[in-house]
Tab-separated table of C-alpha atoms in Angstrom:
chain	number	residue	atom	x	y	z
A	1	MET	CA	-70.488	117.635	2.075
A	2	LYS	CA	-72.465	117.427	5.553
A	3	GLU	CA	-69.416	118.057	7.826
A	4	GLY	CA	-67.901	115.582	10.739
A	5	LYS	CA	-70.113	112.986	8.856
A	6	LYS	CA	-68.491	109.435	8.798
A	7	VAL	CA	-69.964	107.933	4.595
A	8	SER	CA	-69.497	104.518	4.683
A	9	ASP	CA	-67.617	102.730	1.665
A	10	ALA	CA	-70.730	101.170	0.482
A	11	VAL	CA	-71.886	104.217	-0.250
A	12	ILE	CA	-68.417	105.537	-1.781
A	13	LYS	CA	-68.536	102.345	-3.910
A	14	ARG	CA	-71.514	103.475	-5.107
A	15	LEU	CA	-71.123	106.815	-6.191
A	16	PRO	CA	-69.139	105.985	-9.434
A	17	ARG	CA	-72.454	103.944	-10.095
A	18	TYR	CA	-74.580	107.006	-9.613
A	19	LEU	CA	-72.608	108.922	-11.563
A	20	ARG	CA	-72.965	105.918	-14.459
A	21	TYR	CA	-76.200	106.679	-14.393
A	22	LEU	CA	-76.523	110.109	-14.198
A	23	ASP	CA	-74.215	110.434	-17.433
A	24	ASP	CA	-76.615	108.248	-19.040
A	25	LEU	CA	-79.372	110.079	-18.673
A	26	HIS	CA	-77.583	113.124	-19.092
A	27	GLU	CA	-76.935	111.665	-22.828
A	28	GLU	CA	-80.680	111.177	-23.289
A	29	GLY	CA	-81.507	114.273	-22.299
A	30	ILE	CA	-83.670	113.333	-19.120
A	31	GLU	CA	-82.930	116.778	-16.962
A	32	ARG	CA	-85.065	115.467	-13.132
A	33	ILE	CA	-85.593	112.217	-12.260
A	34	SER	CA	-87.272	110.607	-9.091
A	35	SER	CA	-85.599	108.363	-6.494
A	36	GLY	CA	-88.715	105.517	-7.344
A	37	GLU	CA	-87.662	106.115	-11.199
A	38	LEU	CA	-83.876	106.225	-10.727
A	39	GLY	CA	-84.088	102.949	-8.117
A	40	LYS	CA	-86.021	101.069	-10.673
A	41	LEU	CA	-83.261	101.532	-13.546
A	42	MET	CA	-79.894	100.475	-10.717
A	43	GLY	CA	-82.265	98.099	-9.249
A	44	ILE	CA	-82.131	99.721	-5.762
A	45	THR	CA	-84.630	101.162	-4.059
A	46	ALA	CA	-85.994	104.103	-3.886
A	47	SER	CA	-85.431	104.429	-0.170
A	48	GLN	CA	-81.313	103.385	-0.529
A	49	ILE	CA	-80.827	106.027	-2.586
A	50	ARG	CA	-82.231	108.635	-0.283
A	51	GLN	CA	-80.544	107.585	2.297
A	52	ASP	CA	-77.133	107.429	0.261
A	53	LEU	CA	-77.952	110.804	-0.661
A	54	ASN	CA	-78.275	112.394	2.452
A	55	CYS	CA	-74.886	111.376	3.342
A	56	PHE	CA	-73.690	114.102	1.031
A	57	GLY	CA	-76.635	116.340	1.830
A	58	GLY	CA	-79.625	115.346	-0.410
A	59	PHE	CA	-79.485	117.077	-3.668
A	60	GLY	CA	-83.398	116.281	-3.773
A	61	GLN	CA	-86.253	118.389	-2.681
A	62	GLN	CA	-89.131	116.275	-1.712
A	63	GLY	CA	-91.787	115.625	-4.523
A	64	TYR	CA	-89.328	117.177	-7.389
A	65	GLY	CA	-87.171	114.746	-7.379
A	66	TYR	CA	-83.304	115.242	-8.117
A	67	ASN	CA	-81.566	117.249	-11.362
A	68	VAL	CA	-79.664	115.145	-13.363
A	69	ASN	CA	-77.234	117.847	-13.946
A	70	ASN	CA	-77.057	119.615	-10.407
A	71	MET	CA	-76.556	115.720	-9.010
A	72	ARG	CA	-74.203	114.789	-11.911
A	73	GLU	CA	-71.888	117.785	-10.528
A	74	GLU	CA	-72.176	116.851	-6.716
A	75	ILE	CA	-70.989	113.675	-7.015
A	76	SER	CA	-68.274	114.683	-9.750
A	77	THR	CA	-66.881	116.921	-6.593
A	78	ILE	CA	-67.613	114.183	-4.237
A	79	LEU	CA	-65.153	111.776	-6.293
A	80	GLY	CA	-62.582	114.639	-6.660
A	81	LEU	CA	-62.901	114.748	-10.678
A	82	ASN	CA	-64.028	118.419	-11.244
A	83	ASN	CA	-61.496	121.497	-11.958
A	84	THR	CA	-58.665	118.924	-11.529
A	85	GLU	CA	-57.065	116.362	-13.792
A	86	LEU	CA	-55.130	113.591	-11.863
A	87	SER	CA	-52.251	112.506	-13.550
A	88	LEU	CA	-51.630	108.622	-13.851
A	89	ILE	CA	-48.043	106.742	-14.909
A	90	VAL	CA	-48.419	102.678	-15.809
A	91	LEU	CA	-46.620	100.649	-14.528
A	92	GLY	CA	-46.530	97.334	-17.157
A	93	ALA	CA	-47.095	97.654	-20.717
A	94	GLY	CA	-48.895	94.145	-21.422
A	95	HIS	CA	-52.335	93.280	-22.315
A	96	LEU	CA	-53.722	94.636	-19.468
A	97	GLY	CA	-51.667	97.645	-19.203
A	98	THR	CA	-52.034	98.954	-23.052
A	99	ALA	CA	-56.286	97.843	-22.410
A	100	ILE	CA	-55.813	100.865	-19.444
A	101	ALA	CA	-53.613	103.028	-21.397
A	102	ASN	CA	-55.899	102.679	-24.349
A	103	TYR	CA	-59.321	103.346	-22.426
A	104	THR	CA	-60.553	106.755	-23.423
A	105	ASN	CA	-63.189	106.848	-20.627
A	106	PHE	CA	-60.558	107.528	-17.906
A	107	GLU	CA	-59.410	111.332	-19.783
A	108	LYS	CA	-63.270	111.893	-20.005
A	109	ARG	CA	-63.446	111.989	-16.299
A	110	GLY	CA	-59.695	114.101	-16.058
A	111	PHE	CA	-57.437	111.059	-15.872
A	112	LYS	CA	-54.347	111.588	-17.782
A	113	ILE	CA	-51.759	108.940	-18.540
A	114	LYS	CA	-48.153	110.571	-18.588
A	115	ALA	CA	-45.911	107.651	-18.715
A	116	ILE	CA	-45.859	104.174	-19.025
A	117	PHE	CA	-43.508	101.677	-17.923
A	118	ASP	CA	-42.428	98.361	-18.647
A	119	ILE	CA	-39.209	96.065	-18.357
A	120	ASN	CA	-39.331	94.087	-21.594
A	121	PRO	CA	-36.976	95.888	-24.038
A	122	GLU	CA	-39.070	94.454	-26.761
A	123	ILE	CA	-41.698	97.099	-26.132
A	124	ILE	CA	-39.655	99.650	-24.689
A	125	GLY	CA	-39.820	102.480	-26.922
A	126	LYS	CA	-43.003	101.791	-28.384
A	127	LYS	CA	-46.179	103.899	-28.280
A	128	ILE	CA	-49.274	102.934	-26.823
A	129	LYS	CA	-52.174	106.032	-28.025
A	130	ASP	CA	-49.415	109.042	-27.814
A	131	VAL	CA	-47.576	107.860	-24.883
A	132	GLU	CA	-44.299	106.176	-25.110
A	133	ILE	CA	-43.271	103.119	-23.368
A	134	SER	CA	-40.097	103.952	-21.271
A	135	ASP	CA	-37.489	101.689	-19.569
A	136	VAL	CA	-38.612	100.924	-15.862
A	137	LYS	CA	-35.251	101.883	-14.876
A	138	TYR	CA	-36.153	105.510	-15.318
A	139	LEU	CA	-38.848	105.411	-12.800
A	140	GLU	CA	-37.360	106.877	-10.502
A	141	GLU	CA	-35.838	109.647	-12.115
A	142	PHE	CA	-38.939	110.485	-13.774
A	143	LEU	CA	-40.805	110.500	-10.424
A	144	SER	CA	-38.280	112.932	-8.809
A	145	SER	CA	-39.054	115.617	-11.597
A	146	ASN	CA	-42.799	115.149	-12.524
A	147	LYS	CA	-45.869	115.838	-10.753
A	148	ILE	CA	-47.748	112.242	-10.828
A	149	ASP	CA	-50.767	111.238	-8.809
A	150	ILE	CA	-51.354	107.804	-9.141
A	151	VAL	CA	-49.679	104.815	-10.526
A	152	VAL	CA	-50.978	101.806	-11.838
A	153	PHE	CA	-49.717	98.823	-11.058
A	154	THR	CA	-50.013	95.977	-13.650
A	155	MET	CA	-46.664	93.930	-13.916
A	156	PRO	CA	-46.466	90.800	-12.098
A	157	ALA	CA	-46.004	90.888	-8.286
A	158	VAL	CA	-41.681	89.937	-8.638
A	159	ALA	CA	-41.176	93.055	-10.671
A	160	ILE	CA	-43.447	95.495	-8.734
A	161	LYS	CA	-41.704	94.796	-5.317
A	162	SER	CA	-38.521	95.405	-7.117
A	163	VAL	CA	-40.044	99.373	-7.653
A	164	LEU	CA	-42.638	99.472	-4.436
A	165	ASP	CA	-39.011	101.637	-2.411
A	166	ILE	CA	-39.066	103.353	-5.320
A	167	ILE	CA	-42.830	104.707	-5.412
A	168	VAL	CA	-43.301	104.809	-1.787
A	169	LYS	CA	-40.728	107.844	-1.297
A	170	SER	CA	-42.011	109.465	-4.355
A	171	ASP	CA	-44.987	112.308	-3.824
A	172	ILE	CA	-47.568	109.957	-5.882
A	173	LYS	CA	-51.306	110.092	-3.712
A	174	GLY	CA	-52.965	106.450	-4.673
A	175	ILE	CA	-51.860	103.322	-6.214
A	176	TRP	CA	-54.043	101.523	-8.516
A	177	ASN	CA	-53.262	97.841	-8.206
A	178	PHE	CA	-54.317	95.047	-10.565
A	179	SER	CA	-51.161	92.806	-9.247
A	180	TYR	CA	-52.462	90.227	-6.881
A	181	LEU	CA	-50.602	91.493	-4.236
A	182	ASN	CA	-51.938	92.679	-0.981
A	183	LEU	CA	-49.571	95.348	-0.488
A	184	LYS	CA	-48.831	97.541	2.410
A	185	VAL	CA	-48.053	101.296	1.490
A	186	PRO	CA	-48.510	104.014	4.373
A	187	GLU	CA	-51.634	105.540	5.057
A	188	HIS	CA	-50.850	108.879	3.045
A	189	ILE	CA	-51.347	106.419	-0.223
A	190	ALA	CA	-54.357	105.914	-0.811
A	191	MET	CA	-55.211	102.126	-2.908
A	192	GLU	CA	-57.542	100.540	-4.804
A	193	ASN	CA	-57.470	97.110	-5.542
A	194	VAL	CA	-58.705	95.258	-8.396
A	195	HIS	CA	-59.102	91.506	-7.583
A	196	MET	CA	-60.621	90.550	-10.904
A	197	SER	CA	-60.711	86.708	-10.551
A	198	ASP	CA	-62.384	87.644	-6.872
A	199	SER	CA	-65.471	88.813	-9.477
A	200	LEU	CA	-64.940	85.740	-11.400
A	201	MET	CA	-65.335	83.191	-7.813
A	202	SER	CA	-68.301	85.883	-6.855
A	203	LEU	CA	-69.644	84.959	-10.960
A	204	SER	CA	-69.281	81.224	-9.591
A	205	TYR	CA	-70.677	81.539	-6.377
A	206	LYS	CA	-73.960	82.829	-7.570
A	207	ILE	CA	-74.222	80.389	-10.492
A	208	THR	CA	-73.853	77.351	-7.809
A	209	GLN	CA	-76.729	79.440	-5.893
A	210	ASN	CA	-78.961	79.155	-9.005
A	211	LYS	CA	-78.720	75.709	-9.761
A	212	LYS	CA	-79.960	75.152	-6.563
B	1	MET	CA	-73.621	76.010	4.850
B	2	LYS	CA	-76.587	76.428	7.631
B	3	GLU	CA	-80.126	75.737	5.822
B	4	GLY	CA	-82.203	78.595	5.244
B	5	LYS	CA	-79.585	81.277	6.518
B	6	LYS	CA	-79.190	84.290	4.253
B	7	VAL	CA	-75.903	85.023	3.090
B	8	SER	CA	-75.289	88.682	2.734
B	9	ASP	CA	-73.551	90.457	-0.896
B	10	ALA	CA	-70.856	91.952	1.455
B	11	VAL	CA	-69.797	88.191	2.752
B	12	ILE	CA	-69.687	86.783	-0.407
B	13	LYS	CA	-68.010	89.355	-1.621
B	14	ARG	CA	-65.208	89.143	0.739
B	15	LEU	CA	-65.092	84.987	0.213
B	16	PRO	CA	-62.913	85.193	-2.263
B	17	ARG	CA	-60.321	87.167	-0.758
B	18	TYR	CA	-60.533	84.985	2.444
B	19	LEU	CA	-59.868	81.917	-0.249
B	20	ARG	CA	-56.820	84.461	-1.365
B	21	TYR	CA	-55.275	84.765	1.978
B	22	LEU	CA	-55.320	81.240	2.961
B	23	ASP	CA	-54.123	80.380	-0.280
B	24	ASP	CA	-51.213	82.561	0.535
B	25	LEU	CA	-50.746	80.748	4.486
B	26	HIS	CA	-51.227	77.630	2.477
B	27	GLU	CA	-48.073	78.163	0.779
B	28	GLU	CA	-46.008	79.382	3.483
B	29	GLY	CA	-46.900	76.030	5.211
B	30	ILE	CA	-48.875	77.414	8.030
B	31	GLU	CA	-51.703	74.979	8.959
B	32	ARG	CA	-53.550	76.983	11.999
B	33	ILE	CA	-54.121	80.658	12.387
B	34	SER	CA	-56.521	82.632	15.001
B	35	SER	CA	-58.830	85.034	13.947
B	36	GLY	CA	-56.749	87.636	15.324
B	37	GLU	CA	-53.854	86.749	13.195
B	38	LEU	CA	-55.919	86.479	10.127
B	39	GLY	CA	-57.269	89.576	10.567
B	40	LYS	CA	-54.320	91.670	11.106
B	41	LEU	CA	-53.175	90.635	7.328
B	42	MET	CA	-56.105	91.129	5.931
B	43	GLY	CA	-56.815	94.447	7.758
B	44	ILE	CA	-60.247	92.894	9.045
B	45	THR	CA	-61.094	93.172	12.795
B	46	ALA	CA	-61.042	89.631	14.601
B	47	SER	CA	-64.362	89.631	15.229
B	48	GLN	CA	-65.608	90.525	11.658
B	49	ILE	CA	-64.014	87.176	10.192
B	50	ARG	CA	-65.816	85.227	13.056
B	51	GLN	CA	-68.808	86.817	11.970
B	52	ASP	CA	-68.552	86.616	8.519
B	53	LEU	CA	-67.437	82.492	8.824
B	54	ASN	CA	-70.792	81.763	11.352
B	55	CYS	CA	-72.929	82.552	8.505
B	56	PHE	CA	-71.754	78.928	6.815
B	57	GLY	CA	-71.588	77.500	10.525
B	58	GLY	CA	-67.551	78.396	11.398
B	59	PHE	CA	-64.818	76.504	10.376
B	60	GLY	CA	-63.560	77.171	13.734
B	61	GLN	CA	-62.880	75.397	17.542
B	62	GLN	CA	-62.337	78.168	19.996
B	63	GLY	CA	-59.147	78.982	21.153
B	64	TYR	CA	-57.396	76.988	18.588
B	65	GLY	CA	-57.717	78.869	15.463
B	66	TYR	CA	-59.084	77.510	12.348
B	67	ASN	CA	-57.318	75.166	10.310
B	68	VAL	CA	-56.162	76.855	7.114
B	69	ASN	CA	-56.528	73.816	4.504
B	70	ASN	CA	-59.683	72.674	5.941
B	71	MET	CA	-60.874	76.428	5.322
B	72	ARG	CA	-59.615	76.808	1.948
B	73	GLU	CA	-61.721	73.621	0.663
B	74	GLU	CA	-64.940	75.014	2.572
B	75	ILE	CA	-64.629	78.121	1.317
B	76	SER	CA	-63.514	76.995	-2.220
B	77	THR	CA	-67.249	74.694	-1.940
B	78	ILE	CA	-69.120	77.845	-0.912
B	79	LEU	CA	-67.597	79.243	-3.758
B	80	GLY	CA	-68.763	76.373	-6.485
B	81	LEU	CA	-64.882	75.903	-7.230
B	82	ASN	CA	-64.443	72.614	-6.029
B	83	ASN	CA	-64.320	69.446	-8.217
B	84	THR	CA	-66.122	71.282	-11.227
B	85	GLU	CA	-64.636	73.097	-14.100
B	86	LEU	CA	-66.427	76.109	-15.290
B	87	SER	CA	-65.919	76.897	-18.922
B	88	LEU	CA	-65.673	80.139	-20.599
B	89	ILE	CA	-65.984	82.006	-23.691
B	90	VAL	CA	-64.297	85.189	-24.060
B	91	LEU	CA	-66.379	87.917	-26.549
B	92	GLY	CA	-63.802	90.067	-27.880
B	93	ALA	CA	-60.091	89.568	-28.407
B	94	GLY	CA	-58.783	92.814	-27.402
B	95	HIS	CA	-56.489	94.052	-25.075
B	96	LEU	CA	-58.423	92.970	-22.321
B	97	GLY	CA	-59.751	90.151	-23.494
B	98	THR	CA	-56.189	88.998	-24.493
B	99	ALA	CA	-55.591	89.359	-20.398
B	100	ILE	CA	-58.085	87.746	-19.510
B	101	ALA	CA	-57.541	84.627	-22.140
B	102	ASN	CA	-53.666	84.749	-20.881
B	103	TYR	CA	-54.396	84.424	-16.929
B	104	THR	CA	-53.487	81.377	-15.636
B	105	ASN	CA	-54.649	81.960	-12.497
B	106	PHE	CA	-58.685	81.157	-13.687
B	107	GLU	CA	-57.135	78.149	-14.432
B	108	LYS	CA	-55.702	77.014	-11.624
B	109	ARG	CA	-58.753	77.879	-9.748
B	110	GLY	CA	-61.114	75.650	-12.461
B	111	PHE	CA	-62.190	77.669	-15.421
B	112	LYS	CA	-61.351	76.716	-18.496
B	113	ILE	CA	-61.375	78.956	-21.939
B	114	LYS	CA	-63.102	76.968	-24.217
B	115	ALA	CA	-63.648	79.982	-27.265
B	116	ILE	CA	-62.773	83.295	-27.883
B	117	PHE	CA	-64.611	85.123	-29.998
B	118	ASP	CA	-64.030	88.888	-32.025
B	119	ILE	CA	-65.263	90.753	-35.126
B	120	ASN	CA	-61.976	92.049	-36.856
B	121	PRO	CA	-60.682	90.020	-39.344
B	122	GLU	CA	-57.543	90.598	-38.525
B	123	ILE	CA	-56.957	88.445	-35.418
B	124	ILE	CA	-59.828	85.532	-36.682
B	125	GLY	CA	-57.684	82.558	-36.811
B	126	LYS	CA	-54.799	83.773	-34.626
B	127	LYS	CA	-54.176	81.920	-30.963
B	128	ILE	CA	-54.256	83.033	-27.332
B	129	LYS	CA	-52.259	80.346	-25.530
B	130	ASP	CA	-53.863	77.312	-27.453
B	131	VAL	CA	-57.372	78.850	-28.344
B	132	GLU	CA	-58.131	80.115	-31.621
B	133	ILE	CA	-59.907	83.195	-32.224
B	134	SER	CA	-62.976	82.668	-34.059
B	135	ASP	CA	-65.164	85.265	-35.975
B	136	VAL	CA	-68.619	86.396	-33.942
B	137	LYS	CA	-70.910	84.991	-36.808
B	138	TYR	CA	-70.463	81.253	-35.612
B	139	LEU	CA	-71.063	82.325	-32.174
B	140	GLU	CA	-74.708	80.806	-32.264
B	141	GLU	CA	-74.068	77.582	-33.764
B	142	PHE	CA	-70.728	76.905	-31.340
B	143	LEU	CA	-73.127	77.385	-28.220
B	144	SER	CA	-75.574	74.754	-29.311
B	145	SER	CA	-73.004	72.357	-30.057
B	146	ASN	CA	-70.561	73.129	-26.405
B	147	LYS	CA	-72.356	73.129	-23.218
B	148	ILE	CA	-70.459	76.614	-22.011
B	149	ASP	CA	-70.709	78.108	-18.782
B	150	ILE	CA	-70.295	81.309	-18.232
B	151	VAL	CA	-69.337	84.172	-21.292
B	152	VAL	CA	-67.204	87.349	-20.703
B	153	PHE	CA	-67.890	90.288	-22.648
B	154	THR	CA	-64.734	92.593	-23.301
B	155	MET	CA	-66.443	93.702	-26.627
B	156	PRO	CA	-67.055	97.439	-26.922
B	157	ALA	CA	-70.731	98.189	-26.193
B	158	VAL	CA	-72.553	98.004	-29.795
B	159	ALA	CA	-71.125	94.084	-30.983
B	160	ILE	CA	-72.671	93.253	-27.137
B	161	LYS	CA	-75.955	94.297	-28.201
B	162	SER	CA	-75.775	92.403	-31.217
B	163	VAL	CA	-74.920	89.333	-29.682
B	164	LEU	CA	-77.191	89.256	-26.892
B	165	ASP	CA	-79.759	87.373	-27.898
B	166	ILE	CA	-78.124	84.423	-29.308
B	167	ILE	CA	-76.359	84.504	-25.225
B	168	VAL	CA	-79.783	84.877	-23.114
B	169	LYS	CA	-81.472	82.078	-25.876
B	170	SER	CA	-78.672	79.847	-25.303
B	171	ASP	CA	-78.144	77.264	-22.040
B	172	ILE	CA	-74.899	79.504	-20.409
B	173	LYS	CA	-75.109	80.097	-16.566
B	174	GLY	CA	-73.466	83.318	-16.237
B	175	ILE	CA	-71.929	86.845	-17.877
B	176	TRP	CA	-68.771	88.346	-16.501
B	177	ASN	CA	-69.153	91.829	-17.802
B	178	PHE	CA	-66.449	94.128	-18.326
B	179	SER	CA	-68.266	96.580	-20.631
B	180	TYR	CA	-69.827	99.576	-19.819
B	181	LEU	CA	-73.262	98.518	-20.480
B	182	ASN	CA	-75.920	98.021	-17.813
B	183	LEU	CA	-77.153	95.219	-18.674
B	184	LYS	CA	-80.612	93.386	-18.450
B	185	VAL	CA	-80.512	89.014	-18.324
B	186	PRO	CA	-83.103	87.018	-17.201
B	187	GLU	CA	-82.685	86.099	-13.504
B	188	HIS	CA	-81.438	82.334	-14.214
B	189	ILE	CA	-78.493	83.877	-15.874
B	190	ALA	CA	-75.733	85.192	-13.321
B	191	MET	CA	-74.039	88.631	-13.548
B	192	GLU	CA	-71.064	90.061	-12.339
B	193	ASN	CA	-69.525	93.587	-13.709
B	194	VAL	CA	-66.265	94.774	-13.605
B	195	HIS	CA	-66.534	98.325	-14.275
B	196	MET	CA	-62.881	99.227	-13.834
B	197	SER	CA	-63.262	103.500	-13.973
B	198	ASP	CA	-65.579	103.029	-10.826
B	199	SER	CA	-62.626	101.775	-8.819
B	200	LEU	CA	-60.503	104.586	-10.327
B	201	MET	CA	-63.104	107.049	-9.108
B	202	SER	CA	-63.186	105.501	-5.545
B	203	LEU	CA	-59.411	106.087	-5.707
B	204	SER	CA	-59.694	109.542	-6.684
B	205	TYR	CA	-62.096	109.753	-3.718
B	206	LYS	CA	-59.847	108.295	-1.228
B	207	ILE	CA	-56.805	110.986	-2.685
B	208	THR	CA	-58.915	113.686	-2.087
B	209	GLN	CA	-60.304	112.695	1.505
B	210	ASN	CA	-56.343	112.357	2.288
B	211	LYS	CA	-55.964	115.787	1.576
B	212	LYS	CA	-58.327	117.434	3.439
């Protein structure tokens, strides 16, 4: 990456998307692609692509297009996905938590689910894939004796508030928040919010616009 | 809305977020808020807020702040959420589909789940809340005799490909896509993709940056 250059959030948000398309191309055995072809696939302009990738020093040689595999590797590295495993715990083994714990694509990217916690005695002790659901009362003990990178919040807001202190005082590096809560955490903890209803409202907006 | 003014995607994406914060303020009984205070809550600048809301003709009077309830109403209307019910069907009654079908917040916003389809004989006939899971082979028949606005895709990619034709030929207005697929549909069908792993990769990026 070019030193000292601040990369905008919008570009960062697009990187996983590049990676998805590049993975597809790689699986189809395509080794090289021009910014024009990639742009057509992704529905963005070639100049947007060149501009985005220039933030990280290019990857392409004028007229030769991009080497698909190199670009996959580079983007993976930028995203912190190469040569490291990031460990996750899931707080909340309801439907959403179970969906996440079952999602095998995460493992392909180097994310590893180490534990799942819930408060519901009826499901504590059951397993999702190979991971047993533990009682949330053991969360603090678990975090003090295991190196965990990411905590996934899929519990109701009230339940999260009751454990947030424990989380913030631990050594975790990031929170992946699916709850409605607008959480405030110290700056050294990275945060990604997935507000699913926001996306549904955006869809409603688009439908409204299409009717005009 | 100001006629003829094109509103950027970035602004549209922020509107549901404004609505969430305004709903919270409303529940706390707060009637009026300045762009400065709202900005502090949301972690964006006051000038960003004024700029965003100006796209739709303002809502505020200089020095008086915004009327929380008016602004909620206006944003809801812009998002197409007022005075209309949008009907949804969910394709896929796995964990994610079940989580979505159980999510009561959608109903509060005027989204109504009318049917759920799956291919798994073990769950067909069961109910999620009051809606029975139907066999996907009845999808075409259902769509031809019911007015449905939005189809939610939470089935595996292969299963979606097999029904995409039926969907596209029906009168649906939007697709809310949780599958990995990069779907191409006609322009009159609005589309919102939720790629959950993109968000996890963005989190990984932020964690990597924090380490530096």
